[in-house]
Amino acid sequence: MRFLTILFIILFGISCSNDTDKTKTTTSESVLDYVQVDSPNSFAPLGIGITVAPPEHGQNGKYFIVNKNIAESTFDYMNNAYIYRASKDKEALLSLYGDYQNDTNKNFTENEYKIDVEYNTTSLNEKFTLWKVDDIYYTLSTKIEDDKDLTNLSVLYVNSIYWHKK
């Protein structure tokens, strides 16, 4: 009986001393470290240029560095919420989506620069596109039903990468 009381006190103490840092989000597999930054220029130390920003008419843009290797921009566009991410680590980037499946019928190739764009759906019905330019992987995600804006914005972002390179 005494052993159970001591064990209970230890477990209670551990649970009370957990880190309550609001910049961390727990997923079923890991803890994500989110650090909010002022602008997409803050992504330069990650080797990612200013192309991770909301589109011209996007609203409520916020910028984060996730797990020290993923640039993230959240914004609203056409009354829908989007998340745009970039990283040199493809596995770390894709791990943020949990279980997902590629919809090969919706994959497409961006016309001007011939970039292949994958279309994926998560088990939580989030849709995201994935593409690679040079050594950086990009994703754009949303939970909207109509995916027309998702594919159009993906093409816009692929093109903006090249506009910023010039």
PDB file of C-alpha atoms in Angstrom:
ATOM      1  CA  MET A   1       0.000   0.000   0.000  1.00  0.00           C
ATOM      2  CA  ARG A   2       2.819   2.375   0.890  1.00  0.00           C
ATOM      3  CA  PHE A   3       4.507   1.596  -2.444  1.00  0.00           C
ATOM      4  CA  LEU A   4       1.336   2.552  -4.369  1.00  0.00           C
ATOM      5  CA  THR A   5       1.060   5.831  -2.450  1.00  0.00           C
ATOM      6  CA  ILE A   6       4.672   6.739  -3.221  1.00  0.00           C
ATOM      7  CA  LEU A   7       4.213   5.753  -6.887  1.00  0.00           C
ATOM      8  CA  PHE A   8       1.072   7.881  -7.101  1.00  0.00           C
ATOM      9  CA  ILE A   9       2.889  10.883  -5.585  1.00  0.00           C
ATOM     10  CA  ILE A  10       5.774  10.499  -8.048  1.00  0.00           C
ATOM     11  CA  LEU A  11       3.461  10.207 -11.062  1.00  0.00           C
ATOM     12  CA  PHE A  12       1.398  13.165  -9.866  1.00  0.00           C
ATOM     13  CA  GLY A  13       4.571  15.227  -9.439  1.00  0.00           C
ATOM     14  CA  ILE A  14       5.781  14.351 -12.913  1.00  0.00           C
ATOM     15  CA  SER A  15       2.445  15.237 -14.501  1.00  0.00           C
ATOM     16  CA  CYS A  16       2.362  18.600 -12.703  1.00  0.00           C
ATOM     17  CA  SER A  17       5.892  19.484 -13.797  1.00  0.00           C
ATOM     18  CA  ASN A  18       5.348  18.938 -17.555  1.00  0.00           C
ATOM     19  CA  ASP A  19       6.437  21.761 -19.852  1.00  0.00           C
ATOM     20  CA  THR A  20       3.492  24.060 -20.566  1.00  0.00           C
ATOM     21  CA  ASP A  21       5.273  26.084 -23.252  1.00  0.00           C
ATOM     22  CA  LYS A  22       2.608  27.352 -25.658  1.00  0.00           C
ATOM     23  CA  THR A  23       4.972  27.159 -28.622  1.00  0.00           C
ATOM     24  CA  LYS A  24       4.809  23.373 -28.540  1.00  0.00           C
ATOM     25  CA  THR A  25       2.047  21.264 -30.030  1.00  0.00           C
ATOM     26  CA  THR A  26       1.692  17.571 -29.341  1.00  0.00           C
ATOM     27  CA  THR A  27       0.802  15.177 -32.112  1.00  0.00           C
ATOM     28  CA  SER A  28       0.200  11.482 -31.693  1.00  0.00           C
ATOM     29  CA  GLU A  29       3.820  10.787 -32.578  1.00  0.00           C
ATOM     30  CA  SER A  30       5.938  13.714 -31.434  1.00  0.00           C
ATOM     31  CA  VAL A  31       6.177  17.202 -29.995  1.00  0.00           C
ATOM     32  CA  LEU A  32       6.387  19.996 -32.550  1.00  0.00           C
ATOM     33  CA  ASP A  33       8.386  23.090 -31.667  1.00  0.00           C
ATOM     34  CA  TYR A  34       6.729  26.162 -33.226  1.00  0.00           C
ATOM     35  CA  VAL A  35       8.609  29.464 -33.060  1.00  0.00           C
ATOM     36  CA  GLN A  36       6.746  32.462 -34.450  1.00  0.00           C
ATOM     37  CA  VAL A  37       8.897  34.850 -36.497  1.00  0.00           C
ATOM     38  CA  ASP A  38       8.251  38.322 -37.920  1.00  0.00           C
ATOM     39  CA  SER A  39       8.473  37.736 -41.650  1.00  0.00           C
ATOM     40  CA  PRO A  40       9.448  35.228 -44.328  1.00  0.00           C
ATOM     41  CA  ASN A  41      12.900  36.847 -44.305  1.00  0.00           C
ATOM     42  CA  SER A  42      13.428  34.970 -41.018  1.00  0.00           C
ATOM     43  CA  PHE A  43      13.557  31.732 -43.014  1.00  0.00           C
ATOM     44  CA  ALA A  44      16.929  32.643 -44.584  1.00  0.00           C
ATOM     45  CA  PRO A  45      18.961  30.681 -41.973  1.00  0.00           C
ATOM     46  CA  LEU A  46      17.069  27.569 -43.122  1.00  0.00           C
ATOM     47  CA  GLY A  47      18.302  28.180 -46.672  1.00  0.00           C
ATOM     48  CA  ILE A  48      14.751  29.073 -47.753  1.00  0.00           C
ATOM     49  CA  GLY A  49      14.162  32.374 -49.548  1.00  0.00           C
ATOM     50  CA  ILE A  50      11.249  34.774 -49.336  1.00  0.00           C
ATOM     51  CA  THR A  51       8.915  32.579 -51.364  1.00  0.00           C
ATOM     52  CA  VAL A  52       7.134  31.202 -48.277  1.00  0.00           C
ATOM     53  CA  ALA A  53       4.664  34.059 -47.863  1.00  0.00           C
ATOM     54  CA  PRO A  54       0.908  34.437 -48.309  1.00  0.00           C
ATOM     55  CA  PRO A  55      -0.325  35.326 -51.796  1.00  0.00           C
ATOM     56  CA  GLU A  56      -0.958  38.963 -52.697  1.00  0.00           C
ATOM     57  CA  HIS A  57      -4.537  39.022 -51.385  1.00  0.00           C
ATOM     58  CA  GLY A  58      -3.933  36.650 -48.482  1.00  0.00           C
ATOM     59  CA  GLN A  59      -4.914  37.825 -45.012  1.00  0.00           C
ATOM     60  CA  ASN A  60      -3.927  37.069 -41.419  1.00  0.00           C
ATOM     61  CA  GLY A  61      -0.476  35.845 -42.425  1.00  0.00           C
ATOM     62  CA  LYS A  62       1.676  34.386 -39.673  1.00  0.00           C
ATOM     63  CA  TYR A  63       5.150  32.885 -39.934  1.00  0.00           C
ATOM     64  CA  PHE A  64       6.690  30.037 -37.960  1.00  0.00           C
ATOM     65  CA  ILE A  65       9.790  27.893 -37.879  1.00  0.00           C
ATOM     66  CA  VAL A  66       8.779  24.340 -36.993  1.00  0.00           C
ATOM     67  CA  ASN A  67      11.296  21.951 -35.410  1.00  0.00           C
ATOM     68  CA  LYS A  68      14.146  24.230 -36.527  1.00  0.00           C
ATOM     69  CA  ASN A  69      13.985  22.982 -40.140  1.00  0.00           C
ATOM     70  CA  ILE A  70      10.548  23.798 -41.610  1.00  0.00           C
ATOM     71  CA  ALA A  71       9.381  27.254 -42.713  1.00  0.00           C
ATOM     72  CA  GLU A  72       5.641  27.701 -42.309  1.00  0.00           C
ATOM     73  CA  SER A  73       3.221  30.423 -43.298  1.00  0.00           C
ATOM     74  CA  THR A  74      -0.443  30.317 -42.308  1.00  0.00           C
ATOM     75  CA  PHE A  75      -2.961  32.604 -43.996  1.00  0.00           C
ATOM     76  CA  ASP A  76      -6.532  33.039 -45.164  1.00  0.00           C
ATOM     77  CA  TYR A  77      -7.277  33.337 -48.864  1.00  0.00           C
ATOM     78  CA  MET A  78     -10.719  33.546 -50.477  1.00  0.00           C
ATOM     79  CA  ASN A  79     -12.294  32.842 -47.051  1.00  0.00           C
ATOM     80  CA  ASN A  80     -10.314  29.609 -46.585  1.00  0.00           C
ATOM     81  CA  ALA A  81      -7.396  28.773 -44.292  1.00  0.00           C
ATOM     82  CA  TYR A  82      -4.117  27.567 -45.827  1.00  0.00           C
ATOM     83  CA  ILE A  83      -0.738  26.393 -44.579  1.00  0.00           C
ATOM     84  CA  TYR A  84       2.304  26.796 -46.826  1.00  0.00           C
ATOM     85  CA  ARG A  85       5.492  24.995 -45.790  1.00  0.00           C
ATOM     86  CA  ALA A  86       9.012  24.527 -47.111  1.00  0.00           C
ATOM     87  CA  SER A  87      11.943  22.425 -45.990  1.00  0.00           C
ATOM     88  CA  LYS A  88      15.062  20.728 -47.251  1.00  0.00           C
ATOM     89  CA  ASP A  89      14.027  17.670 -45.204  1.00  0.00           C
ATOM     90  CA  LYS A  90      11.214  15.928 -47.090  1.00  0.00           C
ATOM     91  CA  GLU A  91      10.533  13.343 -44.380  1.00  0.00           C
ATOM     92  CA  ALA A  92      10.235  15.986 -41.653  1.00  0.00           C
ATOM     93  CA  LEU A  93       7.881  17.994 -43.845  1.00  0.00           C
ATOM     94  CA  LEU A  94       5.651  15.037 -44.703  1.00  0.00           C
ATOM     95  CA  SER A  95       5.575  13.839 -41.089  1.00  0.00           C
ATOM     96  CA  LEU A  96       3.390  16.868 -40.284  1.00  0.00           C
ATOM     97  CA  TYR A  97       0.572  15.329 -42.323  1.00  0.00           C
ATOM     98  CA  GLY A  98       0.333  11.953 -40.592  1.00  0.00           C
ATOM     99  CA  ASP A  99      -1.387   9.325 -42.723  1.00  0.00           C
ATOM    100  CA  TYR A 100      -1.923  10.507 -46.267  1.00  0.00           C
ATOM    101  CA  GLN A 101      -2.533   9.058 -49.688  1.00  0.00           C
ATOM    102  CA  ASN A 102      -1.482  10.336 -53.089  1.00  0.00           C
ATOM    103  CA  ASP A 103      -4.403  10.887 -55.481  1.00  0.00           C
ATOM    104  CA  THR A 104      -2.629  10.112 -58.748  1.00  0.00           C
ATOM    105  CA  ASN A 105      -5.662  11.274 -60.744  1.00  0.00           C
ATOM    106  CA  LYS A 106      -5.163  14.803 -59.397  1.00  0.00           C
ATOM    107  CA  ASN A 107      -1.365  15.022 -59.755  1.00  0.00           C
ATOM    108  CA  PHE A 108      -0.352  17.612 -62.330  1.00  0.00           C
ATOM    109  CA  THR A 109       2.632  19.265 -63.981  1.00  0.00           C
ATOM    110  CA  GLU A 110       2.992  23.025 -63.740  1.00  0.00           C
ATOM    111  CA  ASN A 111       3.147  24.237 -67.344  1.00  0.00           C
ATOM    112  CA  GLU A 112       5.783  26.967 -67.467  1.00  0.00           C
ATOM    113  CA  TYR A 113       8.620  25.318 -65.500  1.00  0.00           C
ATOM    114  CA  LYS A 114       7.488  21.674 -65.846  1.00  0.00           C
ATOM    115  CA  ILE A 115       7.425  21.029 -62.088  1.00  0.00           C
ATOM    116  CA  ASP A 116       5.574  17.865 -61.042  1.00  0.00           C
ATOM    117  CA  VAL A 117       3.041  18.526 -58.291  1.00  0.00           C
ATOM    118  CA  GLU A 118       1.626  15.672 -56.196  1.00  0.00           C
ATOM    119  CA  TYR A 119      -1.917  15.929 -54.808  1.00  0.00           C
ATOM    120  CA  ASN A 120      -2.476  14.187 -51.466  1.00  0.00           C
ATOM    121  CA  THR A 121      -5.298  13.691 -48.958  1.00  0.00           C
ATOM    122  CA  THR A 122      -4.807  12.958 -45.257  1.00  0.00           C
ATOM    123  CA  SER A 123      -6.921  10.692 -43.072  1.00  0.00           C
ATOM    124  CA  LEU A 124      -8.361  13.898 -41.527  1.00  0.00           C
ATOM    125  CA  ASN A 125      -9.549  15.060 -44.987  1.00  0.00           C
ATOM    126  CA  GLU A 126      -6.850  17.706 -45.310  1.00  0.00           C
ATOM    127  CA  LYS A 127      -5.674  18.162 -48.880  1.00  0.00           C
ATOM    128  CA  PHE A 128      -2.105  19.122 -49.721  1.00  0.00           C
ATOM    129  CA  THR A 129       0.105  19.496 -52.739  1.00  0.00           C
ATOM    130  CA  LEU A 130       3.814  18.663 -52.730  1.00  0.00           C
ATOM    131  CA  TRP A 131       6.541  19.710 -55.122  1.00  0.00           C
ATOM    132  CA  LYS A 132      10.303  20.181 -55.233  1.00  0.00           C
ATOM    133  CA  VAL A 133      12.351  23.008 -56.705  1.00  0.00           C
ATOM    134  CA  ASP A 134      16.128  22.690 -56.522  1.00  0.00           C
ATOM    135  CA  ASP A 135      16.778  21.089 -53.112  1.00  0.00           C
ATOM    136  CA  ILE A 136      13.685  22.423 -51.302  1.00  0.00           C
ATOM    137  CA  TYR A 137      10.349  20.626 -50.842  1.00  0.00           C
ATOM    138  CA  TYR A 138       7.147  22.665 -50.646  1.00  0.00           C
ATOM    139  CA  THR A 139       3.621  21.849 -49.489  1.00  0.00           C
ATOM    140  CA  LEU A 140       0.396  23.822 -49.566  1.00  0.00           C
ATOM    141  CA  SER A 141      -2.520  22.477 -47.543  1.00  0.00           C
ATOM    142  CA  THR A 142      -6.141  23.227 -46.716  1.00  0.00           C
ATOM    143  CA  LYS A 143      -9.277  21.501 -45.478  1.00  0.00           C
ATOM    144  CA  ILE A 144     -11.701  23.021 -48.002  1.00  0.00           C
ATOM    145  CA  GLU A 145     -13.990  20.819 -50.094  1.00  0.00           C
ATOM    146  CA  ASP A 146     -13.459  22.566 -53.430  1.00  0.00           C
ATOM    147  CA  ASP A 147      -9.781  22.118 -54.303  1.00  0.00           C
ATOM    148  CA  LYS A 148      -9.691  24.506 -57.271  1.00  0.00           C
ATOM    149  CA  ASP A 149      -8.016  27.264 -55.235  1.00  0.00           C
ATOM    150  CA  LEU A 150      -5.517  24.749 -53.799  1.00  0.00           C
ATOM    151  CA  THR A 151      -4.275  23.723 -57.233  1.00  0.00           C
ATOM    152  CA  ASN A 152      -4.326  27.316 -58.558  1.00  0.00           C
ATOM    153  CA  LEU A 153      -2.361  28.593 -55.557  1.00  0.00           C
ATOM    154  CA  SER A 154       0.114  25.734 -55.916  1.00  0.00           C
ATOM    155  CA  VAL A 155       0.860  26.815 -59.486  1.00  0.00           C
ATOM    156  CA  LEU A 156       1.160  30.434 -58.327  1.00  0.00           C
ATOM    157  CA  TYR A 157       3.688  29.399 -55.676  1.00  0.00           C
ATOM    158  CA  VAL A 158       5.740  27.275 -58.095  1.00  0.00           C
ATOM    159  CA  ASN A 159       5.942  30.283 -60.404  1.00  0.00           C
ATOM    160  CA  SER A 160       6.791  32.669 -57.546  1.00  0.00           C
ATOM    161  CA  ILE A 161       9.803  30.554 -56.665  1.00  0.00           C
ATOM    162  CA  TYR A 162      11.196  31.190 -60.126  1.00  0.00           C
ATOM    163  CA  TRP A 163      10.235  34.884 -60.099  1.00  0.00           C
ATOM    164  CA  HIS A 164      12.249  35.356 -56.912  1.00  0.00           C
ATOM    165  CA  LYS A 165      15.233  33.495 -58.387  1.00  0.00           C
ATOM    166  CA  LYS A 166      15.546  35.993 -61.235  1.00  0.00           C
TER     167      LYS A 166
END
